[in-house]
């Protein structure tokens, strides 16, 4: 490396170091105090499907949306009652316990948001008709009463 290239490299390195130091000095104690005074933010994994999330964007908290809730474990009757205490009363249309665990119900936007915080909930999705072409149509009613 010749002298000219060394000077360019040293100048560039010095610029980066001095620029970083100046940026750090602009972050003073009042900035640190402001960061400490802000509310703590908890980022949870999004268990709400994209389709349901899009539907939730422009509705009131009490608006009822047909939903399917999938669990990562089996729930007893007592656990369903405890869940209802946590998110509010809801009427179960169907329960699922053979292929997957969960239920379908009309749920308020606020209930769906609360379910997103429940540890044993894996997915919350819009309960809707899914068409896989002209010949096959699948709805949540397909397995209606299959677990009862």
C-alpha positions as CSV (number, residue, x, y, z in Angstrom):
1,X,0.0,0.0,0.0
2,X,1.5,3.3,-1.0
3,X,1.6,6.4,1.1
4,X,-1.3,8.1,-0.7
5,X,-3.6,5.1,-0.1
6,X,-2.6,5.0,3.5
7,X,-3.4,8.7,4.0
8,X,-6.9,8.1,2.4
9,X,-7.6,5.1,4.6
10,X,-6.5,6.9,7.7
11,X,-8.5,10.0,6.8
12,X,-11.6,7.8,6.2
13,X,-11.1,5.9,9.5
14,X,-10.7,9.2,11.4
15,X,-13.8,10.6,9.8
16,X,-15.8,7.6,10.8
17,X,-14.5,7.6,14.4
18,X,-14.9,11.4,14.9
19,X,-18.4,11.3,13.3
20,X,-19.5,8.5,15.6
21,X,-18.1,10.3,18.6
22,X,-19.9,13.5,17.7
23,X,-23.2,11.5,17.2
24,X,-22.7,9.9,20.6
25,X,-22.1,13.3,22.3
26,X,-25.4,14.6,20.9
27,X,-27.1,11.8,22.9
28,X,-27.0,13.5,26.3
29,X,-28.4,12.8,29.7
30,X,-31.8,14.5,28.9
31,X,-32.2,12.1,26.0
32,X,-31.4,9.1,28.3
33,X,-33.9,10.4,30.9
34,X,-36.6,10.8,28.2
35,X,-36.0,7.2,27.1
36,X,-36.3,6.0,30.7
37,X,-39.5,7.9,31.2
38,X,-41.3,6.4,28.2
39,X,-43.7,3.5,28.7
40,X,-42.3,0.0,28.5
41,X,-43.4,-1.7,25.2
42,X,-44.1,-5.4,25.0
43,X,-44.0,-6.8,21.6
44,X,-46.0,-10.0,21.3
45,X,-46.0,-12.5,18.5
46,X,-48.9,-11.8,16.2
47,X,-51.3,-14.7,16.5
48,X,-53.9,-12.9,14.4
49,X,-53.9,-13.9,10.7
50,X,-53.3,-11.3,8.1
51,X,-56.8,-11.6,6.7
52,X,-58.4,-11.2,10.1
53,X,-56.1,-8.3,11.0
54,X,-57.1,-6.5,7.9
55,X,-60.7,-6.9,8.8
56,X,-60.1,-5.6,12.3
57,X,-58.4,-2.3,11.2
58,X,-61.6,-0.3,10.6
59,X,-64.1,-1.8,13.1
60,X,-65.2,-0.8,16.6
61,X,-64.0,-2.8,19.6
62,X,-67.5,-4.3,20.0
63,X,-67.9,-5.4,16.4
64,X,-68.5,-9.1,16.1
65,X,-66.4,-11.0,13.6
66,X,-66.7,-14.8,12.8
67,X,-63.5,-16.2,14.0
68,X,-61.6,-19.5,14.5
69,X,-59.3,-19.8,17.5
70,X,-56.7,-22.6,17.5
71,X,-55.0,-23.7,20.7
72,X,-51.6,-25.5,21.3
73,X,-53.2,-27.7,23.9
74,X,-56.6,-29.3,24.8
75,X,-58.9,-27.1,27.0
76,X,-61.2,-28.5,29.6
77,X,-64.6,-27.1,30.3
78,X,-63.1,-25.2,33.3
79,X,-60.4,-23.7,31.1
80,X,-63.0,-22.5,28.6
81,X,-64.9,-20.8,31.4
82,X,-61.6,-19.3,32.6
83,X,-60.9,-18.0,29.1
84,X,-64.4,-16.5,29.0
85,X,-63.7,-14.7,32.3
86,X,-60.5,-13.3,30.7
87,X,-61.9,-12.1,27.4
88,X,-65.6,-11.8,28.0
89,X,-68.6,-13.9,27.2
90,X,-68.8,-15.6,23.8
91,X,-71.0,-18.2,22.1
92,X,-69.1,-21.2,20.7
93,X,-70.4,-22.3,17.3
94,X,-68.1,-25.3,17.0
95,X,-65.3,-26.9,19.0
96,X,-62.5,-28.8,17.4
97,X,-60.4,-31.5,19.2
98,X,-59.5,-34.2,16.7
99,X,-57.2,-32.8,14.1
100,X,-56.6,-29.5,16.0
101,X,-57.7,-27.9,19.2
102,X,-59.9,-24.8,19.2
103,X,-63.3,-23.3,18.5
104,X,-65.2,-21.0,16.2
105,X,-67.3,-18.2,17.4
106,X,-68.4,-14.6,16.7
107,X,-65.9,-12.6,18.7
108,X,-65.6,-8.8,19.3
109,X,-62.5,-7.0,18.1
110,X,-61.5,-6.5,21.8
111,X,-61.8,-10.2,22.5
112,X,-59.6,-11.1,19.5
113,X,-57.0,-8.6,20.8
114,X,-57.1,-10.2,24.3
115,X,-56.8,-13.7,22.8
116,X,-53.6,-12.6,21.1
117,X,-52.1,-12.3,24.6
118,X,-53.2,-15.8,25.8
119,X,-50.2,-18.2,25.9
120,X,-52.0,-21.3,24.7
121,X,-53.6,-19.6,21.6
122,X,-51.7,-20.5,18.5
123,X,-53.7,-18.8,15.8
124,X,-56.8,-16.6,15.5
125,X,-58.2,-16.5,12.0
126,X,-61.3,-15.3,10.1
127,X,-64.0,-18.0,9.9
128,X,-64.9,-17.8,6.3
129,X,-65.6,-20.0,3.3
130,X,-62.5,-21.2,1.5
131,X,-62.8,-22.2,-2.1
132,X,-60.2,-24.5,-3.7
133,X,-61.5,-24.3,-7.2
134,X,-65.0,-25.1,-8.6
135,X,-65.3,-28.5,-7.1
136,X,-64.2,-28.2,-3.5
137,X,-65.5,-25.8,-0.9
138,X,-64.5,-25.9,2.7
139,X,-66.1,-24.1,5.6
140,X,-65.9,-24.4,9.3
141,X,-69.3,-26.0,9.2
142,X,-67.7,-29.0,7.4
143,X,-66.7,-30.4,10.8
144,X,-69.8,-29.1,12.6
145,X,-70.8,-31.4,15.4
146,X,-67.9,-33.8,14.6
147,X,-66.5,-33.5,18.1
148,X,-69.8,-33.7,20.0
